[in-house]
CSV table of C-alpha atoms and ligand atoms in Angstrom, one decimal:
chain,number,residue,atom,x,y,z
B,1,MET,CA,-130.4,39.4,-34.1
B,2,THR,CA,-129.0,37.0,-31.5
B,3,ASP,CA,-129.5,33.3,-31.5
B,4,GLU,CA,-132.2,33.7,-28.8
B,5,THR,CA,-134.2,36.3,-30.7
B,6,ALA,CA,-134.0,34.1,-33.8
B,7,GLY,CA,-135.8,31.4,-32.0
B,8,ALA,CA,-132.6,29.4,-31.3
B,9,ARG,CA,-132.1,28.4,-35.0
B,10,HIS,CA,-128.8,26.7,-35.5
B,11,PHE,CA,-126.6,26.2,-38.5
B,12,GLY,CA,-128.0,23.8,-41.1
B,13,GLU,CA,-131.5,23.6,-39.5
B,14,GLU,CA,-133.0,26.4,-41.6
B,15,GLY,CA,-134.8,24.1,-44.0
B,16,GLY,CA,-135.6,21.6,-41.4
B,17,LEU,CA,-136.3,19.1,-44.1
B,18,LEU,CA,-133.5,16.5,-43.9
B,19,SER,CA,-131.9,14.6,-41.1
B,20,TYR,CA,-128.6,12.6,-41.3
B,21,GLY,CA,-130.5,9.3,-41.2
B,22,GLU,CA,-133.0,10.4,-43.9
B,23,TYR,CA,-130.4,11.7,-46.2
B,24,LEU,CA,-128.4,8.4,-46.1
B,25,HIS,CA,-131.5,6.2,-46.0
B,26,LEU,CA,-130.1,4.5,-42.9
B,27,ASP,CA,-133.4,2.8,-42.1
B,28,VAL,CA,-133.1,1.0,-45.5
B,29,LEU,CA,-129.3,0.5,-45.4
B,30,LEU,CA,-129.1,-0.9,-41.9
B,31,ALA,CA,-131.9,-3.3,-42.5
B,32,GLN,CA,-130.0,-5.1,-45.3
B,33,GLN,CA,-127.7,-7.3,-43.2
B,34,ALA,CA,-129.7,-10.6,-43.0
B,35,PRO,CA,-127.6,-13.6,-42.0
B,36,GLN,CA,-128.7,-16.8,-43.5
B,37,SER,CA,-127.8,-18.6,-40.3
B,38,GLN,CA,-130.5,-16.6,-38.5
B,39,LYS,CA,-133.4,-17.3,-40.8
B,40,ALA,CA,-135.4,-19.5,-38.6
B,41,GLU,CA,-136.0,-18.1,-35.1
B,42,SER,CA,-134.8,-21.4,-33.6
B,43,ASP,CA,-131.4,-21.2,-35.4
B,44,LEU,CA,-128.3,-20.1,-33.5
B,45,PRO,CA,-126.8,-17.3,-35.7
B,46,ALA,CA,-123.2,-17.8,-36.8
B,47,HIS,CA,-121.4,-14.9,-35.1
B,48,ASP,CA,-119.1,-14.0,-38.0
B,49,GLU,CA,-121.7,-13.9,-40.7
B,50,LEU,CA,-122.5,-10.3,-40.0
B,51,LEU,CA,-118.8,-9.4,-40.7
B,52,PHE,CA,-118.9,-11.4,-43.9
B,53,ILE,CA,-122.1,-9.7,-45.1
B,54,THR,CA,-120.9,-6.2,-44.1
B,55,ILE,CA,-117.5,-6.5,-45.9
B,56,HIS,CA,-119.2,-7.7,-49.1
B,57,GLN,CA,-121.8,-4.9,-49.0
B,58,VAL,CA,-119.1,-2.3,-48.4
B,59,TYR,CA,-117.2,-3.6,-51.4
B,60,GLU,CA,-120.2,-3.3,-53.6
B,61,LEU,CA,-120.7,0.4,-52.5
B,62,TRP,CA,-117.0,1.1,-53.3
B,63,PHE,CA,-117.4,-0.7,-56.7
B,64,LYS,CA,-120.4,1.6,-57.4
B,65,LEU,CA,-118.2,4.6,-56.7
B,66,LEU,CA,-115.3,3.3,-58.7
B,67,LEU,CA,-117.6,2.7,-61.7
B,68,HIS,CA,-118.8,6.3,-61.4
B,69,GLU,CA,-115.3,7.7,-61.3
B,70,LEU,CA,-113.7,5.5,-63.9
B,71,THR,CA,-116.5,5.8,-66.4
B,72,THR,CA,-116.1,9.6,-66.0
B,73,VAL,CA,-112.4,9.3,-66.6
B,74,ARG,CA,-113.1,7.2,-69.8
B,75,ASP,CA,-115.5,9.8,-71.0
B,76,LEU,CA,-113.2,12.7,-70.3
B,77,LEU,CA,-110.4,10.9,-72.2
B,78,LEU,CA,-112.7,10.2,-75.2
B,79,GLY,CA,-113.6,13.9,-75.2
B,80,ALA,CA,-110.0,15.0,-75.1
B,81,GLY,CA,-109.2,17.1,-78.1
B,82,ARG,CA,-112.8,18.1,-78.9
B,83,GLY,CA,-112.3,21.4,-77.2
B,84,ASP,CA,-109.6,23.8,-78.0
B,85,GLY,CA,-106.6,24.4,-75.8
B,86,ASP,CA,-107.8,25.0,-72.3
B,87,PRO,CA,-110.9,22.8,-72.2
B,88,ASP,CA,-108.6,19.9,-73.2
B,89,ARG,CA,-106.1,20.7,-70.3
B,90,GLU,CA,-109.0,20.9,-67.9
B,91,ARG,CA,-110.2,17.5,-68.9
B,92,MET,CA,-106.8,16.0,-68.5
B,93,TRP,CA,-106.6,17.6,-65.0
B,94,ALA,CA,-109.9,16.1,-64.1
B,95,CYS,CA,-108.7,12.6,-65.3
B,96,ARG,CA,-105.7,12.7,-63.1
B,97,HIS,CA,-107.8,14.0,-60.2
B,98,LEU,CA,-110.3,11.2,-60.5
B,99,LEU,CA,-107.7,8.5,-61.0
B,100,ARG,CA,-106.0,9.6,-57.8
B,101,ARG,CA,-109.4,9.1,-56.0
B,102,ALA,CA,-109.8,5.7,-57.6
B,103,GLU,CA,-106.3,4.8,-56.4
B,104,GLN,CA,-107.2,5.7,-52.8
B,105,VAL,CA,-110.4,3.7,-52.9
B,106,GLU,CA,-108.6,0.7,-54.3
B,107,GLN,CA,-106.1,1.0,-51.4
B,108,VAL,CA,-109.1,0.8,-49.1
B,109,LEU,CA,-110.4,-2.3,-51.0
B,110,ILE,CA,-107.1,-4.0,-50.3
B,111,ALA,CA,-107.0,-2.9,-46.7
B,112,GLN,CA,-110.4,-4.4,-46.1
B,113,LEU,CA,-109.4,-8.0,-46.7
B,114,PRO,CA,-107.3,-8.4,-43.5
B,115,VAL,CA,-110.5,-7.4,-41.5
B,116,LEU,CA,-112.2,-10.5,-43.0
B,117,GLU,CA,-109.1,-12.5,-42.2
B,118,THR,CA,-109.9,-12.1,-38.5
B,119,MET,CA,-112.5,-14.8,-39.1
B,120,THR,CA,-111.1,-18.3,-38.5
B,121,PRO,CA,-111.8,-21.0,-41.1
B,122,GLN,CA,-113.7,-23.0,-38.5
B,123,ASP,CA,-116.0,-20.0,-37.8
B,124,PHE,CA,-116.5,-19.5,-41.6
B,125,LEU,CA,-117.6,-23.2,-41.8
B,126,ASP,CA,-120.5,-22.4,-39.4
B,127,PHE,CA,-122.3,-20.7,-42.3
B,128,ARG,CA,-120.4,-21.3,-45.5
B,129,SER,CA,-122.6,-24.2,-46.7
B,130,LEU,CA,-125.6,-21.8,-46.4
B,131,LEU,CA,-124.2,-19.5,-49.0
B,132,SER,CA,-123.9,-21.9,-51.8
B,133,PRO,CA,-124.2,-21.3,-54.8
B,134,ALA,CA,-123.8,-17.6,-54.1
B,135,SER,CA,-120.2,-16.3,-54.7
B,136,GLY,CA,-118.3,-13.1,-55.3
B,137,PHE,CA,-117.9,-14.6,-58.8
B,138,GLN,CA,-121.4,-13.3,-59.4
B,139,SER,CA,-120.6,-9.7,-58.6
B,140,VAL,CA,-121.9,-7.8,-61.6
B,141,GLN,CA,-120.2,-4.6,-60.6
B,142,PHE,CA,-116.8,-6.4,-60.3
B,143,ARG,CA,-117.2,-7.7,-63.8
B,144,GLU,CA,-118.4,-4.3,-65.0
B,145,LEU,CA,-115.1,-2.8,-63.7
B,146,GLU,CA,-113.1,-5.5,-65.5
B,147,PHE,CA,-115.0,-4.8,-68.8
B,148,LEU,CA,-114.6,-1.0,-68.4
B,149,SER,CA,-110.9,-1.6,-67.8
B,150,GLY,CA,-110.6,-3.5,-71.0
B,151,LEU,CA,-110.7,-7.1,-69.7
B,152,LYS,CA,-113.7,-8.0,-71.8
B,153,ASP,CA,-114.7,-11.6,-71.6
B,154,ARG,CA,-118.2,-12.4,-72.9
B,155,ALA,CA,-118.0,-15.9,-71.5
B,156,PHE,CA,-118.7,-14.5,-68.0
B,157,LEU,CA,-122.2,-13.6,-69.1
B,158,GLY,CA,-123.0,-17.3,-69.8
B,159,ARG,CA,-121.7,-18.2,-66.3
B,160,LEU,CA,-123.9,-15.6,-64.5
B,161,ARG,CA,-127.0,-17.7,-64.2
B,162,ALA,CA,-128.5,-15.6,-61.3
B,163,ALA,CA,-128.1,-12.2,-63.0
B,164,THR,CA,-131.3,-10.2,-63.6
B,165,ASP,CA,-132.2,-8.9,-67.1
B,166,GLU,CA,-131.1,-5.4,-66.0
B,167,GLU,CA,-127.7,-6.7,-64.8
B,168,ARG,CA,-127.2,-8.6,-68.0
B,169,ALA,CA,-128.1,-5.4,-70.0
B,170,ARG,CA,-125.5,-3.5,-68.0
B,171,LEU,CA,-122.8,-6.0,-68.7
B,172,GLU,CA,-123.7,-6.1,-72.4
B,173,GLN,CA,-123.5,-2.4,-72.5
B,174,ARG,CA,-120.0,-2.5,-70.9
B,175,LEU,CA,-118.9,-5.0,-73.5
B,176,GLU,CA,-120.1,-2.6,-76.3
B,177,ASP,CA,-118.8,0.6,-74.7
B,178,PRO,CA,-115.2,1.9,-75.2
B,179,SER,CA,-112.8,0.9,-72.4
B,180,LEU,CA,-110.5,3.1,-70.4
B,181,TRP,CA,-107.8,2.0,-72.8
B,182,ASP,CA,-109.8,3.1,-75.8
B,183,GLY,CA,-110.2,6.5,-74.1
B,184,PHE,CA,-106.5,6.8,-73.5
B,185,LEU,CA,-105.7,6.0,-77.1
B,186,ALA,CA,-108.2,8.7,-78.2
B,187,ALA,CA,-106.3,11.2,-75.9
B,188,LEU,CA,-103.0,10.2,-77.5
B,189,ALA,CA,-104.5,10.6,-81.0
B,190,ALA,CA,-105.9,14.0,-80.0
B,191,ARG,CA,-102.3,15.1,-79.4
B,192,GLY,CA,-101.3,14.0,-82.9
B,193,LEU,CA,-99.8,10.6,-81.9
B,194,ALA,CA,-100.4,7.6,-84.2
B,195,VAL,CA,-102.2,4.8,-82.4
B,196,GLY,CA,-103.4,2.6,-85.3
B,197,SER,CA,-101.4,-0.5,-84.4
B,198,ASP,CA,-99.6,-1.8,-81.2
B,199,ASP,CA,-96.3,-0.8,-82.7
B,200,GLU,CA,-97.6,2.8,-83.2
B,201,VAL,CA,-99.0,2.8,-79.7
B,202,GLN,CA,-95.7,1.6,-78.3
B,203,ALA,CA,-93.9,4.4,-80.2
B,204,ALA,CA,-96.4,6.9,-78.9
B,205,LEU,CA,-95.9,5.8,-75.3
B,206,LEU,CA,-92.1,6.2,-75.7
B,207,THR,CA,-92.6,9.7,-77.1
B,208,VAL,CA,-94.8,10.6,-74.1
B,209,ALA,CA,-92.4,9.1,-71.6
B,210,ARG,CA,-89.4,10.8,-73.1
B,211,ASP,CA,-90.9,14.3,-73.5
B,212,ARG,CA,-92.6,15.1,-70.3
B,213,ALA,CA,-92.4,18.8,-71.0
B,214,ALA,CA,-94.8,18.4,-73.9
B,215,TYR,CA,-96.8,15.4,-72.7
B,216,GLY,CA,-96.5,15.5,-68.9
B,217,ASP,CA,-100.3,15.4,-68.5
B,218,LEU,CA,-100.6,12.3,-70.6
B,219,TRP,CA,-97.8,10.7,-68.7
B,220,ASP,CA,-99.6,11.3,-65.4
B,221,VAL,CA,-102.8,9.8,-66.8
B,222,ALA,CA,-100.9,6.8,-68.0
B,223,GLU,CA,-99.4,6.4,-64.5
B,224,GLY,CA,-102.8,6.7,-63.0
B,225,LEU,CA,-104.1,4.0,-65.2
B,226,LEU,CA,-101.2,1.8,-64.3
B,227,SER,CA,-101.9,2.3,-60.6
B,228,HIS,CA,-105.5,1.2,-61.2
B,229,ASP,CA,-104.1,-1.9,-63.0
B,230,GLU,CA,-101.5,-2.6,-60.3
B,231,LEU,CA,-103.9,-2.2,-57.4
B,232,SER,CA,-106.4,-4.5,-59.1
B,233,ALA,CA,-103.7,-7.1,-59.5
B,234,GLN,CA,-102.7,-6.7,-55.9
B,235,TRP,CA,-106.3,-7.3,-54.8
B,236,ARG,CA,-106.6,-10.4,-57.0
B,237,ALA,CA,-103.4,-11.8,-55.5
B,238,LEU,CA,-104.4,-11.0,-51.9
B,239,HIS,CA,-107.9,-12.4,-52.4
B,240,ALA,CA,-106.5,-15.6,-53.8
B,241,THR,CA,-104.3,-15.9,-50.7
B,242,VAL,CA,-107.1,-15.1,-48.3
B,243,VAL,CA,-109.3,-17.8,-50.0
B,244,GLU,CA,-106.5,-20.3,-49.7
B,245,ARG,CA,-106.2,-19.5,-46.0
B,246,GLN,CA,-109.9,-19.7,-45.4
B,247,ILE,CA,-110.9,-22.8,-47.4
B,248,GLY,CA,-107.6,-24.3,-48.7
B,249,TYR,CA,-108.2,-26.0,-52.1
B,250,LYS,CA,-111.9,-26.8,-51.6
B,251,GLN,CA,-114.2,-26.0,-54.5
B,252,GLY,CA,-115.7,-22.5,-54.4
B,253,THR,CA,-119.4,-21.9,-53.5
B,254,GLY,CA,-119.7,-20.5,-57.1
B,255,GLY,CA,-118.6,-23.9,-58.5
B,256,SER,CA,-115.1,-23.1,-59.6
B,257,THR,CA,-111.9,-24.8,-58.5
B,258,GLY,CA,-111.6,-22.1,-55.9
B,259,ALA,CA,-108.0,-21.1,-55.1
B,260,THR,CA,-106.7,-22.8,-58.3
B,261,TYR,CA,-109.1,-20.7,-60.4
B,262,LEU,CA,-108.2,-17.5,-58.6
B,263,ARG,CA,-104.4,-18.2,-58.9
B,264,GLY,CA,-104.9,-18.5,-62.6
B,265,ARG,CA,-106.3,-14.9,-62.7
B,266,ARG,CA,-103.6,-13.3,-60.7
B,267,ASP,CA,-101.4,-12.3,-63.6
B,268,LEU,CA,-104.1,-10.6,-65.7
B,269,ARG,CA,-103.3,-7.0,-66.7
B,270,PHE,CA,-105.7,-4.3,-68.0
B,271,PHE,CA,-103.0,-2.3,-69.9
B,272,PRO,CA,-100.2,-4.7,-71.0
B,273,LEU,CA,-98.6,-2.1,-73.3
B,274,LEU,CA,-98.1,0.2,-70.3
B,275,TRP,CA,-96.2,-2.6,-68.6
B,276,GLU,CA,-94.2,-3.4,-71.7
B,277,LEU,CA,-93.1,0.2,-71.9
B,278,ARG,CA,-90.9,-0.3,-68.9
B,279,THR,CA,-88.8,-2.8,-70.7
B,280,ALA,CA,-88.6,-0.6,-73.8
B,281,LEU,CA,-87.4,2.5,-71.9
I,1,HEM,C1,-113.8,-15.8,-46.6
I,1,HEM,C2,-113.5,-15.0,-47.6
I,1,HEM,C3,-113.7,-15.3,-49.1
I,1,HEM,C4,-113.7,-16.6,-49.6
I,1,HEM,C5,-113.5,-17.9,-49.0
I,1,HEM,C6,-113.9,-16.4,-51.1
I,1,HEM,C7,-113.9,-17.4,-52.0
I,1,HEM,C8,-114.0,-17.2,-53.3
I,1,HEM,C9,-113.8,-18.2,-54.3
I,1,HEM,C10,-113.6,-19.7,-54.0
I,1,HEM,C11,-114.0,-17.7,-55.5
I,1,HEM,C12,-113.9,-18.4,-56.9
I,1,HEM,C13,-115.3,-18.5,-57.5
I,1,HEM,C14,-116.1,-19.6,-56.8
I,1,HEM,O1,-116.1,-20.7,-57.2
I,1,HEM,O2,-116.8,-19.3,-55.8
I,1,HEM,C15,-114.2,-16.2,-55.3
I,1,HEM,C16,-114.3,-15.3,-56.3
I,1,HEM,C17,-114.5,-14.0,-56.1
I,1,HEM,N1,-114.7,-13.4,-54.9
I,1,HEM,FE1,-114.3,-14.2,-53.1
I,1,HEM,N2,-114.0,-15.0,-51.3
I,1,HEM,C18,-113.9,-14.3,-50.1
I,1,HEM,C19,-114.0,-13.0,-49.9
I,1,HEM,C20,-114.3,-12.1,-50.9
I,1,HEM,C21,-114.6,-10.7,-50.7
I,1,HEM,C22,-114.5,-9.9,-49.4
I,1,HEM,C23,-114.9,-10.2,-51.9
I,1,HEM,C24,-115.3,-8.7,-52.1
I,1,HEM,C25,-116.2,-8.4,-53.0
I,1,HEM,C26,-114.9,-11.2,-52.9
I,1,HEM,C27,-115.1,-11.1,-54.2
I,1,HEM,C28,-114.9,-12.1,-55.1
I,1,HEM,C29,-114.9,-11.8,-56.6
I,1,HEM,C30,-115.2,-10.5,-57.2
I,1,HEM,C31,-114.7,-13.0,-57.2
I,1,HEM,C32,-114.6,-13.3,-58.7
I,1,HEM,C33,-113.1,-13.2,-59.0
I,1,HEM,C34,-112.7,-13.5,-60.4
I,1,HEM,O3,-113.5,-14.0,-61.2
I,1,HEM,O4,-111.6,-13.2,-60.8
I,1,HEM,N3,-114.5,-12.4,-52.2
I,1,HEM,N4,-114.2,-16.0,-54.0
C-alpha cells in the first residue's frame, strides 16, 4: 500500500491524539511568565524581567529533574546488596549512568548564569524592588537537593515563611529520608566494608580506592558523587560572584546580608570524607 492509497498517513500520526504543544502543555507553560513590572496596563515593562523570570523557571525545571535522578540514585544505592550478584551490578551501573546525567545537568546550571549576567545592574534595578521579599533563598527544590545530598539544616524550614503546607511536608520528608551519603554507605556495607564510624568509612574508602579491580564500580559511584558535590560548590561560588556584580553588598530581597551570606556558604561540602580521602591517599 503506497502513502497515497493509505490516505496520506504519515509517521507518528496514526493515533492522531497528541500534538507537540498538547504533549508539553505549552499553552500552560508559556503563559507563566508574568513580569511584575507589567502588572498595570499603564506600566512600562522592564525589558530584562522576562529574562530574569525565564532563567529562574528553567532552573526549577532542572531542579525537578535532578531530584528525580538523584533520588533514584539514592534508592539504588540503598538497594545495593539486596539482590544477588548481577542485580547488584545492574544497580551500580544505573547509579553511575544517572550520576553522569546529573553532572551534565549541573554543567548546564552553571552555564546558565552568564546568560543572566548579560543584564546590567542598572536594568535589574528597573524591577528589583518589585520582587521583594521573593528570593531564590525560598526555592524549596534547591533546599530539597541540599537535604537529599546530606546538607540537612532544619533551620531553613523556620526561615521559609511563604512555603505552602505541601512544600513544608516535602522538606520534612527530605530531612527524615536517607541522604545520598547514607545510600553510599549502605552500598559499601553491602560489599562487606565496615562503615560504623568515620574512621571505618575512611578505611573503607581507602580500600575501594586502592583495589579498583574489586571495587571499580564503587569507586566510579564515589567519583560521580564527588562531581555532584564539586559542581554544586562551583554553582554556589559563581552565584555569589554574579550577585556581587549585580547588587554589590546590598541586602538580599530575601532579607539576608546578600553577597556576604552567600560567600559564607561557598565552602560547604556534601561529602567531606570523599574530599579528605585525597589527602589520605
Ligand atoms: C541577578 C541575579 C541574582 C541575584 C542578584 C541574586 C541574589 C541573591 C541573594 C542576595 C541571595 C541571598 C538570599 C537573599 O537575601 O535574598 C540569593 C540566594 C539564592 N539565589 Fe540568587 N540571585 C540571582 C540569581 C539567581 C538565580 C538565576 C538562581 C537560580 C535558581 C538563584 C537561586 C538562589 C538560591 C537557590 C539562593 C539560596 C542560596 C543559599 O541559601 O545558599 N539566584 N540570591
